[in-house]
Tab-separated table of C-alpha atoms and ligand atoms in Angstrom:
chain	number	residue	atom	x	y	z
Q	1	UNK	CA	0.165	-0.278	0.160
Q	2	UNK	CA	1.317	3.562	-0.509
Q	3	UNK	CA	0.055	6.122	1.620
Q	4	UNK	CA	0.605	9.636	-0.303
Q	5	UNK	CA	0.956	12.518	2.334
Q	6	UNK	CA	0.784	15.931	1.327
Q	7	UNK	CA	0.473	19.715	3.135
Q	8	UNK	CA	1.747	23.238	3.367
Q	9	UNK	CA	5.058	23.408	5.023
Q	10	UNK	CA	4.788	22.441	9.478
Q	11	UNK	CA	1.465	21.553	8.705
Q	12	UNK	CA	2.241	18.344	10.873
Q	13	UNK	CA	2.695	16.483	7.654
Q	14	UNK	CA	5.817	14.695	8.454
Q	15	UNK	CA	5.298	13.716	11.847
Q	16	UNK	CA	2.072	11.710	11.118
Q	17	UNK	CA	3.797	10.154	7.721
Q	18	UNK	CA	7.272	9.161	10.131
Q	19	UNK	CA	4.083	7.606	13.079
Q	20	UNK	CA	2.316	5.981	10.395
Q	21	UNK	CA	5.145	4.728	8.547
Q	22	UNK	CA	5.938	3.197	11.809
Q	23	UNK	CA	2.605	1.298	12.589
Q	24	UNK	CA	2.586	0.038	9.145
Q	25	UNK	CA	5.828	-0.813	9.384
Q	26	UNK	CA	6.411	0.666	6.046
Q	27	UNK	CA	9.253	2.249	4.533
Q	28	UNK	CA	9.134	6.260	5.300
Q	29	UNK	CA	10.220	8.820	2.739
Q	30	UNK	CA	10.275	12.055	3.384
Q	31	UNK	CA	10.657	14.137	-0.079
Q	32	UNK	CA	11.286	17.762	1.379
Q	33	UNK	CA	14.458	16.421	3.133
Q	34	UNK	CA	15.794	15.648	-1.670
Q	35	UNK	CA	14.961	19.334	-1.985
Q	36	UNK	CA	16.671	20.430	1.057
Q	37	UNK	CA	19.514	18.510	0.392
Q	38	UNK	CA	19.379	20.028	-3.455
Q	39	UNK	CA	19.986	23.469	-1.613
Q	40	UNK	CA	22.618	22.594	0.953
Q	41	UNK	CA	25.230	20.806	-1.412
Q	42	UNK	CA	24.954	23.839	-3.467
Q	43	UNK	CA	25.570	26.260	-0.293
Q	44	UNK	CA	28.442	24.415	0.588
Q	45	UNK	CA	30.035	24.950	-2.996
Q	46	UNK	CA	29.062	28.616	-3.014
Q	47	UNK	CA	26.805	28.233	-6.084
Q	48	UNK	CA	24.549	30.445	-6.781
Q	49	UNK	CA	20.657	28.827	-6.032
Q	50	UNK	CA	19.384	29.587	-9.049
Q	51	UNK	CA	21.996	28.051	-11.242
Q	52	UNK	CA	19.428	24.996	-12.514
Q	53	UNK	CA	22.368	23.238	-14.325
Q	54	UNK	CA	24.158	23.001	-11.166
Q	55	UNK	CA	21.028	22.073	-9.278
Q	56	UNK	CA	20.335	19.366	-11.324
Q	57	UNK	CA	23.729	17.822	-11.221
Q	58	UNK	CA	23.241	17.615	-7.369
Q	59	UNK	CA	19.935	16.637	-7.441
Q	60	UNK	CA	20.468	13.420	-9.261
Q	61	UNK	CA	23.486	12.586	-7.565
Q	62	UNK	CA	21.724	12.572	-3.924
Q	63	UNK	CA	21.741	8.954	-2.489
Q	64	UNK	CA	18.308	9.315	-1.181
Q	65	UNK	CA	18.631	7.680	2.399
Q	66	UNK	CA	21.543	9.490	3.785
Q	67	UNK	CA	20.882	13.080	5.007
Q	68	UNK	CA	21.967	15.098	7.683
Q	69	UNK	CA	18.623	16.374	8.803
Q	70	UNK	CA	20.316	18.694	11.297
Q	71	UNK	CA	21.968	20.400	8.662
Q	72	UNK	CA	18.522	20.432	6.417
Q	73	UNK	CA	16.113	21.355	9.238
Q	74	UNK	CA	17.319	25.094	9.926
Q	75	UNK	CA	14.732	28.166	9.237
Q	76	UNK	CA	16.968	29.439	5.716
Q	77	UNK	CA	16.759	25.864	4.448
Q	78	UNK	CA	13.062	25.700	4.359
Q	79	UNK	CA	13.075	29.331	1.720
Q	80	UNK	CA	16.148	27.596	-0.119
Q	81	UNK	CA	14.924	24.419	-0.566
Q	82	UNK	CA	11.344	25.877	-1.472
Q	83	UNK	CA	13.324	28.199	-4.643
Q	84	UNK	CA	15.242	24.827	-5.951
Q	85	UNK	CA	11.946	22.464	-5.868
Q	86	UNK	CA	10.452	25.573	-8.295
Q	87	UNK	CA	12.590	24.375	-11.037
Q	88	UNK	CA	10.835	22.651	-13.362
Q	89	UNK	CA	14.145	20.812	-14.387
Q	90	UNK	CA	15.383	19.699	-10.892
Q	91	UNK	CA	11.712	17.882	-10.077
Q	92	UNK	CA	11.858	16.037	-13.102
Q	93	UNK	CA	15.313	14.866	-11.993
Q	94	UNK	CA	14.058	13.291	-8.713
Q	95	UNK	CA	11.047	12.330	-10.284
Q	96	UNK	CA	11.930	8.626	-10.868
Q	97	UNK	CA	14.138	8.146	-7.521
Q	98	UNK	CA	10.466	8.870	-5.207
Q	99	UNK	CA	8.691	6.780	-7.801
Q	100	UNK	CA	10.850	3.823	-7.300
Q	101	UNK	CA	11.210	4.436	-3.808
Q	102	UNK	CA	7.215	3.955	-3.596
Q	103	UNK	CA	7.364	0.819	-5.744
Q	104	UNK	CA	10.394	-0.804	-4.767
Q	105	UNK	CA	8.823	-2.698	-1.429
Q	106	UNK	CA	5.185	-4.235	-0.129
Q	107	UNK	CA	4.308	-0.800	0.172
Q	108	UNK	CA	5.504	3.406	1.384
Q	109	UNK	CA	4.523	6.532	3.160
Q	110	UNK	CA	5.982	9.027	0.808
Q	111	UNK	CA	5.387	13.153	2.362
Q	112	UNK	CA	5.778	16.174	0.287
Q	113	UNK	CA	3.735	18.555	-1.800
Q	114	UNK	CA	3.262	16.306	-4.875
Q	115	UNK	CA	3.155	12.890	-3.926
Q	116	UNK	CA	-0.783	12.528	-4.269
Q	117	UNK	CA	-0.789	14.618	-7.767
Q	118	UNK	CA	2.068	13.978	-9.962
Q	119	UNK	CA	4.762	11.706	-7.827
Q	120	UNK	CA	2.204	9.003	-7.006
Q	121	UNK	CA	-1.374	9.262	-8.095
Q	122	UNK	CA	-2.134	5.812	-8.555
Q	123	UNK	CA	-1.866	5.857	-4.232
Q	124	UNK	CA	-4.290	3.917	-2.239
Q	125	UNK	CA	-4.525	6.577	0.246
Q	126	UNK	CA	-3.872	10.098	0.095
Q	127	UNK	CA	-3.611	12.765	2.553
Q	128	UNK	CA	-3.480	16.323	2.790
Q	129	UNK	CA	-2.501	17.245	5.942
Q	130	UNK	CA	-3.305	20.985	6.626
Q	131	UNK	CA	-3.649	23.526	9.540
Q	132	UNK	CA	-3.665	27.977	9.708
Q	133	UNK	CA	-0.990	29.478	8.877
Q	134	UNK	CA	-0.825	31.052	12.426
Q	135	UNK	CA	-0.917	26.976	13.933
Q	136	UNK	CA	2.269	26.066	11.934
Q	137	UNK	CA	3.988	29.713	13.182
Q	138	UNK	CA	3.796	28.264	16.426
Q	139	UNK	CA	4.428	24.929	15.840
Q	140	UNK	CA	7.349	26.066	13.061
Q	141	UNK	CA	9.032	28.017	16.270
Q	142	UNK	CA	8.630	25.569	18.875
Q	143	UNK	CA	10.715	22.622	16.487
Q	144	UNK	CA	13.334	25.844	16.273
Q	145	UNK	CA	13.847	26.925	19.340
Q	146	UNK	CA	14.000	23.450	20.488
Q	147	UNK	CA	16.523	22.623	17.693
Q	148	UNK	CA	18.725	25.822	19.778
Q	149	UNK	CA	17.570	28.467	17.154
Q	150	UNK	CA	16.780	32.222	18.133
Q	151	UNK	CA	13.356	32.333	17.196
Q	152	UNK	CA	11.039	35.682	16.244
Q	153	UNK	CA	7.256	34.693	15.649
Q	154	UNK	CA	7.240	37.426	13.126
Q	155	UNK	CA	9.488	36.353	11.566
Q	156	UNK	CA	8.847	32.492	11.084
Q	157	UNK	CA	4.945	33.149	10.122
Q	158	UNK	CA	6.394	35.779	7.183
Q	159	UNK	CA	8.431	32.643	5.847
Q	160	UNK	CA	5.513	30.079	6.137
Q	161	UNK	CA	3.355	32.709	4.137
Q	162	UNK	CA	5.830	33.128	1.900
Q	163	UNK	CA	6.556	29.314	1.035
Q	164	UNK	CA	2.917	28.696	0.915
Q	165	UNK	CA	2.707	31.733	-1.997
Q	166	UNK	CA	6.232	29.990	-3.692
Q	167	UNK	CA	4.828	26.057	-3.281
Q	168	UNK	CA	1.364	27.241	-4.296
Q	169	UNK	CA	1.703	29.107	-7.189
Q	170	UNK	CA	4.733	27.320	-9.061
Q	171	UNK	CA	4.047	26.754	-12.203
Q	172	UNK	CA	5.670	22.699	-12.154
Q	173	UNK	CA	3.642	20.004	-9.257
Q	174	UNK	CA	2.593	22.940	-7.480
Q	175	UNK	CA	1.018	22.468	-3.838
Q	176	UNK	CA	-2.331	21.302	-4.053
Q	177	UNK	CA	-4.578	18.214	-2.869
Q	178	UNK	CA	-5.267	15.296	-5.499
Q	179	UNK	CA	-8.788	15.433	-6.216
Q	180	UNK	CA	-9.419	12.399	-4.262
Q	181	UNK	CA	-7.388	12.835	-1.393
Q	182	UNK	CA	-9.275	13.592	2.180
Q	183	UNK	CA	-8.067	16.734	3.584
Q	184	UNK	CA	-6.902	16.435	7.783
Q	185	UNK	CA	-6.929	19.870	9.061
Q	186	UNK	CA	-5.020	19.593	12.253
Q	187	UNK	CA	-5.448	22.968	13.699
Q	188	UNK	CA	-7.136	22.121	16.414
Q	189	UNK	CA	-5.669	18.114	16.739
Q	190	UNK	CA	-2.530	17.491	19.034
Q	191	UNK	CA	-0.653	15.111	16.926
Q	192	UNK	CA	-2.136	11.634	19.122
Q	193	UNK	CA	-5.827	13.249	17.427
Q	194	UNK	CA	-4.452	13.871	13.815
Q	195	UNK	CA	-2.746	10.424	13.826
Q	196	UNK	CA	-6.292	8.957	15.210
Q	197	UNK	CA	-7.292	10.195	12.045
Q	198	UNK	CA	-4.763	10.105	9.598
Q	199	UNK	CA	-4.794	5.652	10.706
Q	200	UNK	CA	-8.465	5.490	10.027
Q	201	UNK	CA	-8.102	7.393	6.940
Q	202	UNK	CA	-5.589	4.396	5.703
Q	203	UNK	CA	-7.860	1.645	7.486
Q	204	UNK	CA	-10.854	2.928	5.136
Q	205	UNK	CA	-8.546	2.771	2.416
Q	206	UNK	CA	-7.420	-0.881	3.324
Q	207	UNK	CA	-11.592	-2.057	3.833
Q	208	UNK	CA	-12.011	-0.363	-0.119
Q	209	UNK	CA	-8.608	-2.437	-1.388
Q	210	UNK	CA	-9.364	-5.925	-0.138
Q	211	UNK	CA	-13.022	-5.520	-1.590
Q	212	UNK	CA	-15.491	-7.141	-0.359
Q	213	UNK	CA	-15.688	-10.021	1.581
Q	214	UNK	CA	-17.560	-13.094	2.114
Q	215	UNK	CA	-19.552	-13.430	5.369
Q	216	UNK	CA	-19.062	-17.139	6.041
L	1	DC	O1	8.848	19.643	3.435
L	1	DC	P1	9.867	20.567	3.612
L	1	DC	O2	9.202	21.943	4.730
L	1	DC	O3	11.026	20.238	3.941
L	1	DC	O4	10.089	20.499	2.243
L	1	DC	C1	10.811	22.474	1.924
L	1	DC	C2	10.460	22.528	0.682
L	1	DC	O5	10.750	22.005	-0.772
L	1	DC	C3	9.417	22.819	0.866
L	1	DC	O6	8.832	24.571	0.623
L	1	DC	C4	8.951	22.885	-0.969
L	1	DC	C5	9.891	21.427	-1.574
L	1	DC	N1	9.352	20.032	-1.607
L	1	DC	C6	8.104	20.020	-3.178
L	1	DC	O7	8.513	21.200	-3.641
L	1	DC	N2	8.033	18.861	-3.157
L	1	DC	C7	7.706	18.132	-2.461
L	1	DC	N3	7.484	16.882	-2.574
L	1	DC	C8	8.684	18.293	-1.593
L	1	DC	C9	9.175	19.657	-0.644
């Protein structure tokens, strides 16, 4: 079973995807890390983030599960990743490896922005996780604070709004729910409640996939 979890920045999709994968015993790929890692390498090499040829070369060379997450999670990296992710050529370079990951095993959980719409339109489960920008900014600010970063809530909210705008209006694979996605608004839900709802969505899809059962 392929579970596609999409949604805007800091909606809680990563936490949900990790928990679902653990619960279901499936491998998990946080696809945001691919764009973050591409941006990180460009920055480390002193290249311009708008250098398409360099970004494509970096994206092609990424090892999918070998990320130094700590270096990729900082506040500046979300913005840099969003810029790199707006390049159609970079997205194209990353499509196959994401699809291979999804189809390599008995199933997988992938989270990102375009999993249900572009990477795995055939996914059995599609969940679009969202929350108000203010709630997402509060969560992201707390996360950054816990990582030891100095945080200014207003700046984090501004980042989130800017990133939403760029991710939703880019020409290739813009952020939007797939037609057959279930929308899960976590604005008023804690992690446990959101997980319970996500699991119910997965279980309903598993029953639908199994088809009608004969009652002996
Ligand atoms: O989910 P995240 O915050 O780690 O993602 C970082 C950026 O990467 C995000 O602003 C948009 C981009 N992204 C994308 O365009 N497509 C994906 N499947 C995942 C992330």
